[in-house]
Every structure is written in C-alpha cells, then in structure tokens.
PDB file of C-alpha atoms in Angstrom:
ATOM      1  CA  MET A   1      57.750 -46.539  24.921  1.00  0.00           C
ATOM      2  CA  ILE A   2      58.273 -44.142  27.816  1.00  0.00           C
ATOM      3  CA  GLY A   3      60.398 -45.806  30.472  1.00  0.00           C
ATOM      4  CA  TYR A   4      62.607 -47.968  28.267  1.00  0.00           C
ATOM      5  CA  HIS A   5      66.285 -48.442  29.074  1.00  0.00           C
ATOM      6  CA  TYR A   6      68.828 -47.548  26.398  1.00  0.00           C
ATOM      7  CA  PHE A   7      72.592 -47.459  25.963  1.00  0.00           C
ATOM      8  CA  ARG A   8      75.163 -46.575  23.303  1.00  0.00           C
ATOM      9  CA  SER A   9      77.803 -48.969  22.026  1.00  0.00           C
ATOM     10  CA  ASP A  10      80.323 -48.131  19.277  1.00  0.00           C
ATOM     11  CA  GLY A  11      78.131 -45.301  17.980  1.00  0.00           C
ATOM     12  CA  PHE A  12      75.017 -47.477  17.885  1.00  0.00           C
ATOM     13  CA  LEU A  13      71.925 -46.896  20.066  1.00  0.00           C
ATOM     14  CA  TRP A  14      70.235 -49.907  21.706  1.00  0.00           C
ATOM     15  CA  ARG A  15      67.403 -50.521  24.126  1.00  0.00           C
ATOM     16  CA  LYS A  16      66.953 -53.405  26.533  1.00  0.00           C
ATOM     17  CA  HIS A  17      63.470 -54.902  26.667  1.00  0.00           C
ATOM     18  CA  LEU A  18      62.533 -58.007  28.671  1.00  0.00           C
ATOM     19  CA  GLY A  19      66.096 -59.277  28.529  1.00  0.00           C
ATOM     20  CA  ALA A  20      66.553 -58.671  24.789  1.00  0.00           C
ATOM     21  CA  LEU A  21      68.785 -56.037  23.164  1.00  0.00           C
ATOM     22  CA  LEU A  22      67.007 -54.295  20.290  1.00  0.00           C
ATOM     23  CA  PRO A  23      68.230 -51.502  17.991  1.00  0.00           C
ATOM     24  CA  LEU A  24      67.139 -47.925  18.513  1.00  0.00           C
ATOM     25  CA  SER A  25      69.424 -46.669  15.760  1.00  0.00           C
ATOM     26  CA  MET A  26      67.552 -46.681  12.467  1.00  0.00           C
ATOM     27  CA  PRO A  27      67.503 -49.938  10.462  1.00  0.00           C
ATOM     28  CA  HIS A  28      69.413 -48.586   7.457  1.00  0.00           C
ATOM     29  CA  ARG A  29      72.413 -48.626   9.806  1.00  0.00           C
ATOM     30  CA  SER A  30      73.464 -52.177  10.659  1.00  0.00           C
ATOM     31  CA  PRO A  31      75.904 -52.797  13.520  1.00  0.00           C
ATOM     32  CA  GLY A  32      77.258 -55.796  11.593  1.00  0.00           C
ATOM     33  CA  LEU A  33      78.073 -57.679  14.767  1.00  0.00           C
ATOM     34  CA  ARG A  34      80.548 -60.538  14.688  1.00  0.00           C
ATOM     35  CA  GLN A  35      79.844 -63.488  16.971  1.00  0.00           C
ATOM     36  CA  SER A  36      82.453 -62.430  19.530  1.00  0.00           C
ATOM     37  CA  GLN A  37      81.050 -58.875  19.600  1.00  0.00           C
ATOM     38  CA  ALA A  38      77.487 -60.125  20.043  1.00  0.00           C
ATOM     39  CA  ILE A  39      78.401 -62.420  22.929  1.00  0.00           C
ATOM     40  CA  ALA A  40      80.394 -59.649  24.614  1.00  0.00           C
ATOM     41  CA  LEU A  41      77.406 -57.295  24.307  1.00  0.00           C
ATOM     42  CA  LEU A  42      75.063 -59.903  25.811  1.00  0.00           C
ATOM     43  CA  ALA A  43      77.413 -60.595  28.709  1.00  0.00           C
ATOM     44  CA  LYS A  44      77.968 -56.917  29.464  1.00  0.00           C
ATOM     45  CA  HIS A  45      74.250 -56.100  29.582  1.00  0.00           C
ATOM     46  CA  PHE A  46      73.006 -59.379  31.098  1.00  0.00           C
ATOM     47  CA  ALA A  47      70.746 -60.114  28.128  1.00  0.00           C
ATOM     48  CA  TYR A  48      69.734 -63.401  26.494  1.00  0.00           C
ATOM     49  CA  LEU A  49      69.557 -62.265  22.865  1.00  0.00           C
ATOM     50  CA  VAL A  50      70.506 -59.384  20.601  1.00  0.00           C
ATOM     51  CA  ARG A  51      68.576 -58.614  17.419  1.00  0.00           C
ATOM     52  CA  TRP A  52      69.420 -56.418  14.436  1.00  0.00           C
ATOM     53  CA  GLU A  53      68.836 -56.092  10.688  1.00  0.00           C
ATOM     54  CA  SER A  54      70.769 -55.837   7.445  1.00  0.00           C
ATOM     55  CA  ASP A  55      69.809 -55.322   3.769  1.00  0.00           C
ATOM     56  CA  PHE A  56      67.242 -52.714   4.792  1.00  0.00           C
ATOM     57  CA  ASP A  57      64.585 -51.765   2.238  1.00  0.00           C
ATOM     58  CA  SER A  58      65.362 -54.785   0.094  1.00  0.00           C
ATOM     59  CA  ALA A  59      63.427 -55.240  -3.148  1.00  0.00           C
ATOM     60  CA  THR A  60      62.972 -58.909  -2.219  1.00  0.00           C
ATOM     61  CA  PRO A  61      59.949 -59.533   0.047  1.00  0.00           C
ATOM     62  CA  GLY A  62      60.631 -61.565   3.167  1.00  0.00           C
ATOM     63  CA  GLU A  63      59.325 -62.344   6.630  1.00  0.00           C
ATOM     64  CA  TRP A  64      60.842 -59.283   8.332  1.00  0.00           C
ATOM     65  CA  TRP A  65      60.098 -55.629   7.680  1.00  0.00           C
ATOM     66  CA  HIS A  66      59.741 -52.113   9.037  1.00  0.00           C
ATOM     67  CA  VAL A  67      56.727 -49.925   8.259  1.00  0.00           C
ATOM     68  CA  ILE A  68      57.998 -46.659   6.776  1.00  0.00           C
ATOM     69  CA  LYS A  69      57.105 -43.727   4.571  1.00  0.00           C
ATOM     70  CA  SER A  70      59.803 -42.212   2.357  1.00  0.00           C
ATOM     71  CA  GLU A  71      57.728 -40.211  -0.128  1.00  0.00           C
ATOM     72  CA  PRO A  72      56.740 -36.579   0.578  1.00  0.00           C
ATOM     73  CA  GLU A  73      53.478 -36.043   2.440  1.00  0.00           C
ATOM     74  CA  GLU A  74      50.910 -34.453   0.131  1.00  0.00           C
ATOM     75  CA  LEU A  75      47.309 -34.095   1.246  1.00  0.00           C
ATOM     76  CA  GLY A  76      46.110 -34.493  -2.330  1.00  0.00           C
ATOM     77  CA  ASN A  77      47.702 -37.945  -2.557  1.00  0.00           C
ATOM     78  CA  LEU A  78      45.604 -39.272   0.311  1.00  0.00           C
ATOM     79  CA  SER A  79      42.155 -40.774  -0.198  1.00  0.00           C
ATOM     80  CA  ALA A  80      39.125 -38.482  -0.061  1.00  0.00           C
ATOM     81  CA  ASN A  81      38.032 -40.138   3.179  1.00  0.00           C
ATOM     82  CA  THR A  82      41.446 -39.615   4.809  1.00  0.00           C
ATOM     83  CA  ARG A  83      41.653 -36.003   3.598  1.00  0.00           C
ATOM     84  CA  ASN A  84      38.267 -35.347   5.157  1.00  0.00           C
ATOM     85  CA  LYS A  85      39.332 -36.788   8.504  1.00  0.00           C
ATOM     86  CA  VAL A  86      42.611 -34.864   8.480  1.00  0.00           C
ATOM     87  CA  ARG A  87      40.686 -31.618   7.916  1.00  0.00           C
ATOM     88  CA  ARG A  88      38.138 -32.462  10.614  1.00  0.00           C
ATOM     89  CA  GLY A  89      40.991 -33.121  13.029  1.00  0.00           C
ATOM     90  CA  GLU A  90      42.712 -29.851  12.080  1.00  0.00           C
ATOM     91  CA  ARG A  91      39.518 -27.856  12.683  1.00  0.00           C
ATOM     92  CA  GLN A  92      39.306 -29.187  16.229  1.00  0.00           C
ATOM     93  CA  PHE A  93      42.964 -29.443  17.231  1.00  0.00           C
ATOM     94  CA  LEU A  94      46.185 -27.455  17.045  1.00  0.00           C
ATOM     95  CA  ILE A  95      49.239 -29.586  16.228  1.00  0.00           C
ATOM     96  CA  GLU A  96      52.608 -28.265  17.405  1.00  0.00           C
ATOM     97  CA  ALA A  97      56.143 -29.357  18.237  1.00  0.00           C
ATOM     98  CA  VAL A  98      56.753 -28.868  21.962  1.00  0.00           C
ATOM     99  CA  SER A  99      59.658 -29.008  24.387  1.00  0.00           C
ATOM    100  CA  ARG A 100      60.361 -31.780  26.858  1.00  0.00           C
ATOM    101  CA  GLU A 101      59.343 -29.326  29.588  1.00  0.00           C
ATOM    102  CA  ARG A 102      55.822 -29.050  28.183  1.00  0.00           C
ATOM    103  CA  ILE A 103      55.453 -32.836  28.309  1.00  0.00           C
ATOM    104  CA  LEU A 104      56.709 -32.812  31.899  1.00  0.00           C
ATOM    105  CA  ASP A 105      54.071 -30.203  32.777  1.00  0.00           C
ATOM    106  CA  GLU A 106      51.077 -31.591  30.889  1.00  0.00           C
ATOM    107  CA  GLY A 107      51.855 -35.022  29.505  1.00  0.00           C
ATOM    108  CA  HIS A 108      51.008 -37.214  32.482  1.00  0.00           C
ATOM    109  CA  GLU A 109      47.292 -36.465  32.301  1.00  0.00           C
ATOM    110  CA  VAL A 110      47.276 -37.416  28.609  1.00  0.00           C
ATOM    111  CA  TYR A 111      49.255 -40.555  29.386  1.00  0.00           C
ATOM    112  CA  CYS A 112      46.730 -41.607  32.051  1.00  0.00           C
ATOM    113  CA  LYS A 113      43.798 -41.118  29.673  1.00  0.00           C
ATOM    114  CA  ALA A 114      45.564 -43.014  26.904  1.00  0.00           C
ATOM    115  CA  TYR A 115      46.545 -45.815  29.298  1.00  0.00           C
ATOM    116  CA  GLN A 116      42.874 -46.729  29.711  1.00  0.00           C
ATOM    117  CA  ARG A 117      42.810 -47.860  26.068  1.00  0.00           C
ATOM    118  CA  TYR A 118      45.561 -50.463  26.500  1.00  0.00           C
ATOM    119  CA  ASP A 119      45.280 -54.045  27.668  1.00  0.00           C
ATOM    120  CA  THR A 120      48.568 -54.375  29.529  1.00  0.00           C
ATOM    121  CA  PHE A 121      49.970 -55.989  32.673  1.00  0.00           C
ATOM    122  CA  GLU A 122      52.240 -53.010  33.279  1.00  0.00           C
ATOM    123  CA  PRO A 123      51.062 -50.638  36.039  1.00  0.00           C
ATOM    124  CA  MET A 124      50.227 -47.032  35.255  1.00  0.00           C
ATOM    125  CA  MET A 125      53.097 -44.694  36.114  1.00  0.00           C
ATOM    126  CA  SER A 126      52.710 -42.046  38.777  1.00  0.00           C
ATOM    127  CA  LYS A 127      53.447 -38.427  37.893  1.00  0.00           C
ATOM    128  CA  VAL A 128      56.870 -38.726  39.532  1.00  0.00           C
ATOM    129  CA  ALA A 129      57.718 -41.936  37.663  1.00  0.00           C
ATOM    130  CA  PHE A 130      56.380 -40.483  34.411  1.00  0.00           C
ATOM    131  CA  ASN A 131      58.517 -37.352  34.654  1.00  0.00           C
ATOM    132  CA  LYS A 132      61.580 -39.393  35.568  1.00  0.00           C
ATOM    133  CA  ALA A 133      61.007 -41.549  32.465  1.00  0.00           C
ATOM    134  CA  ILE A 134      60.568 -38.487  30.229  1.00  0.00           C
ATOM    135  CA  LEU A 135      63.809 -36.970  31.516  1.00  0.00           C
ATOM    136  CA  ALA A 136      65.630 -40.260  30.870  1.00  0.00           C
ATOM    137  CA  LEU A 137      64.679 -40.445  27.178  1.00  0.00           C
ATOM    138  CA  PRO A 138      67.546 -39.987  24.671  1.00  0.00           C
ATOM    139  CA  LYS A 139      68.496 -36.431  23.787  1.00  0.00           C
ATOM    140  CA  GLU A 140      67.434 -37.181  20.179  1.00  0.00           C
ATOM    141  CA  THR A 141      63.779 -37.489  21.302  1.00  0.00           C
ATOM    142  CA  GLU A 142      61.349 -34.871  19.951  1.00  0.00           C
ATOM    143  CA  PHE A 143      57.775 -34.259  21.083  1.00  0.00           C
ATOM    144  CA  TRP A 144      54.572 -33.163  19.356  1.00  0.00           C
ATOM    145  CA  ALA A 145      51.394 -32.103  21.130  1.00  0.00           C
ATOM    146  CA  VAL A 146      47.756 -32.042  20.082  1.00  0.00           C
ATOM    147  CA  ARG A 147      45.724 -29.284  21.756  1.00  0.00           C
ATOM    148  CA  ASP A 148      42.009 -28.666  21.743  1.00  0.00           C
ATOM    149  CA  ARG A 149      41.517 -25.390  19.867  1.00  0.00           C
ATOM    150  CA  ASN A 150      38.734 -24.273  22.223  1.00  0.00           C
ATOM    151  CA  THR A 151      40.213 -25.107  25.615  1.00  0.00           C
ATOM    152  CA  GLY A 152      43.954 -25.225  24.860  1.00  0.00           C
ATOM    153  CA  ALA A 153      44.222 -28.503  26.785  1.00  0.00           C
ATOM    154  CA  MET A 154      46.717 -31.103  25.606  1.00  0.00           C
ATOM    155  CA  GLU A 155      44.757 -34.142  24.362  1.00  0.00           C
ATOM    156  CA  ALA A 156      47.554 -36.199  22.777  1.00  0.00           C
ATOM    157  CA  PHE A 157      51.302 -36.243  22.288  1.00  0.00           C
ATOM    158  CA  SER A 158      53.905 -38.160  20.327  1.00  0.00           C
ATOM    159  CA  GLU A 159      57.455 -39.100  21.304  1.00  0.00           C
ATOM    160  CA  ASN A 160      59.707 -39.399  18.238  1.00  0.00           C
ATOM    161  CA  LEU A 161      63.332 -40.437  17.957  1.00  0.00           C
ATOM    162  CA  VAL A 162      65.151 -38.439  15.265  1.00  0.00           C
ATOM    163  CA  ILE A 163      68.468 -40.095  14.532  1.00  0.00           C
ATOM    164  CA  ASP A 164      70.604 -41.238  11.592  1.00  0.00           C
ATOM    165  CA  GLY A 165      68.776 -38.934   9.174  1.00  0.00           C
ATOM    166  CA  ALA A 166      65.374 -40.527   9.789  1.00  0.00           C
ATOM    167  CA  CYS A 167      62.566 -40.450  12.367  1.00  0.00           C
ATOM    168  CA  PHE A 168      61.035 -43.255  14.444  1.00  0.00           C
ATOM    169  CA  TYR A 169      57.528 -42.609  15.799  1.00  0.00           C
ATOM    170  CA  LEU A 170      58.145 -44.330  19.129  1.00  0.00           C
ATOM    171  CA  THR A 171      54.740 -43.921  20.781  1.00  0.00           C
ATOM    172  CA  ILE A 172      51.659 -41.785  20.210  1.00  0.00           C
ATOM    173  CA  TRP A 173      49.526 -41.228  23.313  1.00  0.00           C
ATOM    174  CA  LEU A 174      45.928 -40.293  22.482  1.00  0.00           C
ATOM    175  CA  SER A 175      43.060 -39.685  24.875  1.00  0.00           C
ATOM    176  CA  PRO A 176      39.939 -41.679  23.896  1.00  0.00           C
ATOM    177  CA  ASP A 177      38.023 -38.463  23.157  1.00  0.00           C
ATOM    178  CA  SER A 178      40.700 -37.058  20.852  1.00  0.00           C
ATOM    179  CA  LEU A 179      40.880 -40.358  18.992  1.00  0.00           C
ATOM    180  CA  LYS A 180      37.165 -40.136  18.217  1.00  0.00           C
ATOM    181  CA  ARG A 181      37.679 -36.594  16.912  1.00  0.00           C
ATOM    182  CA  TYR A 182      40.392 -37.556  14.383  1.00  0.00           C
ATOM    183  CA  ALA A 183      43.359 -36.182  16.319  1.00  0.00           C
ATOM    184  CA  SER A 184      45.509 -39.070  15.057  1.00  0.00           C
ATOM    185  CA  TYR A 185      44.842 -38.120  11.418  1.00  0.00           C
ATOM    186  CA  ALA A 186      45.844 -34.498  11.955  1.00  0.00           C
ATOM    187  CA  LEU A 187      48.896 -35.399  14.047  1.00  0.00           C
ATOM    188  CA  ILE A 188      50.330 -37.961  11.640  1.00  0.00           C
ATOM    189  CA  HIS A 189      49.745 -35.712   8.631  1.00  0.00           C
ATOM    190  CA  HIS A 190      51.539 -32.787  10.288  1.00  0.00           C
ATOM    191  CA  MET A 191      54.457 -34.886  11.511  1.00  0.00           C
ATOM    192  CA  ASN A 192      54.886 -36.549   8.112  1.00  0.00           C
ATOM    193  CA  ARG A 193      54.872 -33.159   6.438  1.00  0.00           C
ATOM    194  CA  HIS A 194      57.414 -31.766   8.906  1.00  0.00           C
ATOM    195  CA  TYR A 195      59.910 -34.633   8.827  1.00  0.00           C
ATOM    196  CA  LEU A 196      59.615 -35.618   5.167  1.00  0.00           C
ATOM    197  CA  ASN A 197      58.848 -32.336   3.403  1.00  0.00           C
ATOM    198  CA  THR A 198      60.319 -29.586   5.578  1.00  0.00           C
ATOM    199  CA  ARG A 199      63.362 -31.338   7.033  1.00  0.00           C
ATOM    200  CA  GLY A 200      63.888 -33.773   4.180  1.00  0.00           C
ATOM    201  CA  LEU A 201      64.601 -36.854   6.306  1.00  0.00           C
ATOM    202  CA  ALA A 202      65.066 -40.128   4.448  1.00  0.00           C
ATOM    203  CA  TYR A 203      61.950 -41.680   5.950  1.00  0.00           C
ATOM    204  CA  VAL A 204      59.674 -41.870   8.968  1.00  0.00           C
ATOM    205  CA  SER A 205      59.162 -45.254  10.605  1.00  0.00           C
ATOM    206  CA  ASP A 206      56.586 -46.788  12.909  1.00  0.00           C
ATOM    207  CA  GLY A 207      58.912 -49.655  13.758  1.00  0.00           C
ATOM    208  CA  ALA A 208      59.399 -53.298  12.889  1.00  0.00           C
ATOM    209  CA  ARG A 209      56.914 -56.098  12.392  1.00  0.00           C
ATOM    210  CA  ASN A 210      55.143 -56.997  15.618  1.00  0.00           C
ATOM    211  CA  ILE A 211      55.535 -60.717  16.257  1.00  0.00           C
ATOM    212  CA  SER A 212      53.241 -61.060  19.271  1.00  0.00           C
ATOM    213  CA  HIS A 213      50.149 -59.655  17.537  1.00  0.00           C
ATOM    214  CA  GLU A 214      48.954 -57.930  14.395  1.00  0.00           C
ATOM    215  CA  SER A 215      49.580 -54.210  14.655  1.00  0.00           C
ATOM    216  CA  GLY A 216      46.496 -52.159  13.873  1.00  0.00           C
ATOM    217  CA  ILE A 217      48.515 -48.946  13.721  1.00  0.00           C
ATOM    218  CA  HIS A 218      50.726 -50.426  10.996  1.00  0.00           C
ATOM    219  CA  ASP A 219      47.691 -51.322   8.876  1.00  0.00           C
ATOM    220  CA  PHE A 220      46.243 -47.861   9.538  1.00  0.00           C
ATOM    221  CA  LEU A 221      49.397 -46.084   8.361  1.00  0.00           C
ATOM    222  CA  ILE A 222      49.708 -48.247   5.250  1.00  0.00           C
ATOM    223  CA  GLU A 223      46.064 -47.897   4.257  1.00  0.00           C
ATOM    224  CA  ARG A 224      45.596 -44.241   5.152  1.00  0.00           C
ATOM    225  CA  PHE A 225      48.958 -42.481   4.800  1.00  0.00           C
ATOM    226  CA  GLY A 226      50.922 -44.366   2.181  1.00  0.00           C
ATOM    227  CA  PHE A 227      53.350 -46.132   4.482  1.00  0.00           C
ATOM    228  CA  ARG A 228      54.851 -49.361   3.139  1.00  0.00           C
ATOM    229  CA  ARG A 229      56.798 -52.410   4.215  1.00  0.00           C
ATOM    230  CA  ALA A 230      60.569 -51.974   3.959  1.00  0.00           C
ATOM    231  CA  TYR A 231      61.910 -55.515   3.928  1.00  0.00           C
ATOM    232  CA  ALA A 232      65.123 -56.393   5.751  1.00  0.00           C
ATOM    233  CA  ARG A 233      67.077 -59.424   6.868  1.00  0.00           C
ATOM    234  CA  LEU A 234      66.730 -60.384  10.519  1.00  0.00           C
ATOM    235  CA  HIS A 235      69.776 -61.384  12.591  1.00  0.00           C
ATOM    236  CA  ILE A 236      69.724 -62.810  16.107  1.00  0.00           C
ATOM    237  CA  ALA A 237      72.554 -63.810  18.427  1.00  0.00           C
ATOM    238  CA  TYR A 238      71.696 -65.799  21.554  1.00  0.00           C
ATOM    239  CA  PHE A 239      73.508 -66.189  24.821  1.00  0.00           C
ATOM    240  CA  PRO A 240      75.271 -69.570  24.353  1.00  0.00           C
ATOM    241  CA  LEU A 241      73.317 -71.429  27.054  1.00  0.00           C
ATOM    242  CA  LEU A 242      70.041 -70.528  25.324  1.00  0.00           C
ATOM    243  CA  ILE A 243      70.961 -72.019  21.948  1.00  0.00           C
ATOM    244  CA  PRO A 244      70.274 -75.709  22.800  1.00  0.00           C
ATOM    245  CA  VAL A 245      66.954 -74.712  24.392  1.00  0.00           C
ATOM    246  CA  ILE A 246      65.882 -72.929  21.203  1.00  0.00           C
ATOM    247  CA  HIS A 247      66.885 -75.931  19.080  1.00  0.00           C
ATOM    248  CA  ALA A 248      65.030 -78.353  21.380  1.00  0.00           C
ATOM    249  CA  LEU A 249      61.784 -76.372  21.503  1.00  0.00           C
ATOM    250  CA  PHE A 250      61.699 -75.206  17.898  1.00  0.00           C
ATOM    251  CA  PRO A 251      60.015 -78.329  16.431  1.00  0.00           C
ATOM    252  CA  PHE A 252      57.154 -77.841  18.916  1.00  0.00           C
ATOM    253  CA  ARG A 253      56.621 -74.125  18.249  1.00  0.00           C
ATOM    254  CA  ARG A 254      53.087 -74.508  16.822  1.00  0.00           C
ATOM    255  CA  LYS A 255      51.917 -76.549  19.802  1.00  0.00           C
ATOM    256  CA  ILE A 256      53.549 -74.055  22.166  1.00  0.00           C
ATOM    257  CA  GLY A 257      51.817 -71.230  20.276  1.00  0.00           C
ATOM    258  CA  ARG A 258      48.446 -72.720  21.246  1.00  0.00           C
ATOM    259  CA  ALA A 259      49.339 -73.080  24.930  1.00  0.00           C
ATOM    260  CA  GLN A 260      47.828 -70.772  27.527  1.00  0.00           C
ATOM    261  CA  GLY A 261      49.692 -68.561  29.969  1.00  0.00           C
ATOM    262  CA  ASN A 262      52.037 -65.598  29.725  1.00  0.00           C
ATOM    263  CA  VAL A 263      55.195 -67.709  29.949  1.00  0.00           C
ATOM    264  CA  TRP A 264      54.186 -69.872  26.985  1.00  0.00           C
ATOM    265  CA  LYS A 265      53.179 -66.801  25.010  1.00  0.00           C
ATOM    266  CA  LYS A 266      56.656 -65.337  25.504  1.00  0.00           C
ATOM    267  CA  VAL A 267      58.259 -68.623  24.456  1.00  0.00           C
ATOM    268  CA  ALA A 268      56.019 -68.730  21.376  1.00  0.00           C
ATOM    269  CA  VAL A 269      57.120 -65.218  20.366  1.00  0.00           C
ATOM    270  CA  LEU A 270      60.762 -66.221  20.823  1.00  0.00           C
ATOM    271  CA  LEU A 271      60.309 -69.281  18.596  1.00  0.00           C
ATOM    272  CA  GLU A 272      58.373 -67.358  15.940  1.00  0.00           C
ATOM    273  CA  GLN A 273      61.196 -64.850  15.818  1.00  0.00           C
ATOM    274  CA  GLU A 274      63.638 -67.743  15.376  1.00  0.00           C
ATOM    275  CA  ALA A 275      61.485 -69.090  12.513  1.00  0.00           C
ATOM    276  CA  ILE A 276      61.770 -65.704  10.792  1.00  0.00           C
ATOM    277  CA  ARG A 277      65.551 -65.729  11.272  1.00  0.00           C
ATOM    278  CA  ARG A 278      65.779 -69.212   9.779  1.00  0.00           C
ATOM    279  CA  SER A 279      63.743 -68.119   6.762  1.00  0.00           C
ATOM    280  CA  PHE A 280      66.807 -66.154   5.611  1.00  0.00           C
ATOM    281  CA  GLN A 281      69.241 -69.070   5.839  1.00  0.00           C
ATOM    282  CA  THR A 282      68.555 -70.081   2.242  1.00  0.00           C
ATOM    283  CA  HIS A 283      69.720 -66.628   1.069  1.00  0.00           C
ATOM    284  CA  ARG A 284      73.329 -66.069   0.187  1.00  0.00           C
ATOM    285  CA  GLY A 285      75.223 -63.033   1.389  1.00  0.00           C
ATOM    286  CA  THR A 286      75.315 -61.579   4.887  1.00  0.00           C
ATOM    287  CA  ARG A 287      75.989 -64.259   7.453  1.00  0.00           C
ATOM    288  CA  THR A 288      73.501 -64.599  10.289  1.00  0.00           C
ATOM    289  CA  VAL A 289      75.000 -65.016  13.761  1.00  0.00           C
ATOM    290  CA  THR A 290      73.301 -67.641  15.946  1.00  0.00           C
ATOM    291  CA  GLY A 291      75.642 -67.486  18.924  1.00  0.00           C
TER     292      GLY A 291
END
C-alpha cells in the first residue's frame, strides 16, 4: 500500500482511498462515530463515505471479517508440507528486520519486479516517487527484508504497521523468482514468530475481507499458517447527497454486478459493501450510522 494518504483524528489513524475513509488503526479499536462526527469527517476530508468496525472478533459469524492470527507461531503446528517449504525458503534466504533507509536504498528494484505480477491500472512508481512514498509512511511502519543468502541481494520486503498492540501486514512485495523459491513462507513464519512470540502482540492481521475479489493471500494464510476470520460488525456513513443514490441503485445491485466497465465495477463494490452493512441491521446493539 505504498503511496496511500493517511491522517490522524482524535487519536485514530485513517487512510483515504478512492474517496473513502478507511481505518488504519487496528479493528479492536472502534472510533464509535456519531452521525454528526462522521459527516464532519467526510466534509473535512472531501470524502463520500467513512467505514469502520465494532464488535471485533465476535463469536457470531457474519458477512464482515478480518484475517488474523492470535496464537503463537510454532513450526511444529504447521502442516508437514508448509514446514518443508518454510525450511526450503530459510535455506535460500536471510530474513531480517531493516530500517526505512535500507528500503529507500534497495526497495525500488524489488518493487519493480513485484509490480510485474500485478494486474493494475496504476502506473509503476519511479525511484523518486517510490522514495517519497516510503518517507511519507506513518512512523509506526516497520520493514522486513528477504535477502538471497548467496548474493546478498534484496529479493522481497514487507511493510507492516505496528499500532494499538497489534500488527497489520500492509503489503508484501515479492520478486517472481523469490516467490518460486518459497521466500513468502520463510518471511511470514519469521514475522509471525517475531510479532506474536517475541513481542507478544495481540495478533497479526492481513486486513479485512476484500469485496472486489477473492483474496488468494487470505486463503493462503488461513490454510498454511493458521490465520482465521475474526468477525466484526461493519459500519458505514455516507455523505448525505450519496444516500438517495445508494437507496435507488441497491435493488439493481446484481444486474450492476454483471455490467462491464470500471465505473460499474466500482458501483458494484459500493453496493455489495452496503449489502454487508444491511446484513447487520437485524442485530440488536451497536447502532449503525447511515448518514
């Protein structure tokens, strides 16, 4: 997520993405916004919606969740196949925590290699733009590097946000070659062990449910490393002028979901998110703000 824009409000960390305000503070902390607060936040930051959660890690399954691991990382608890791949990755790569300066010096080349794996409309950042984005990341960001044991070259790195007694794996950038050589297995195992076992954080997270597409990394972490779904209640507040548009389009969300074009895809994601929010309306308790 290099290059995102963030801000702090009343001790809570947010990021702005495509006109939406999303939490960067960890989901066990809820901002508990009242309607007036939500509207003021939207107006101040020129956004059309603000999203947050409550009732994090609920025992009741629902349509919204984060993918987390809260148990200690023990190699013996992983499957034989995963243990084998972790060891193969460790034999080929050195995993280490590194400074922001090391990412400024060496990270852009890794980023460019990793970029080739993604199907995205966003242009690749130049070295100048990349370094500017790295410098602009929150002070709570920590970095891990994966180095080839033979050459010493950086082949992958991770940017992690450590805040509120937990850790969010923001983005892991892996060169195609390192991915084939099980760098991801070694990196995740070492980071889990560091944050959960050594530092005793409450959990590590790979973020919330992805609405626009199924997240392969989430399935990978659940199947291979014992991550799990931590259910929560989704809240959304809209800028007032958007509310009638959402209500008008909502009955046609399935038809819109089949439409072609980037604009319709974005509308479909917005309406699917609204469907998830509405799924909690039958529950009693925390009131959901709709603007």
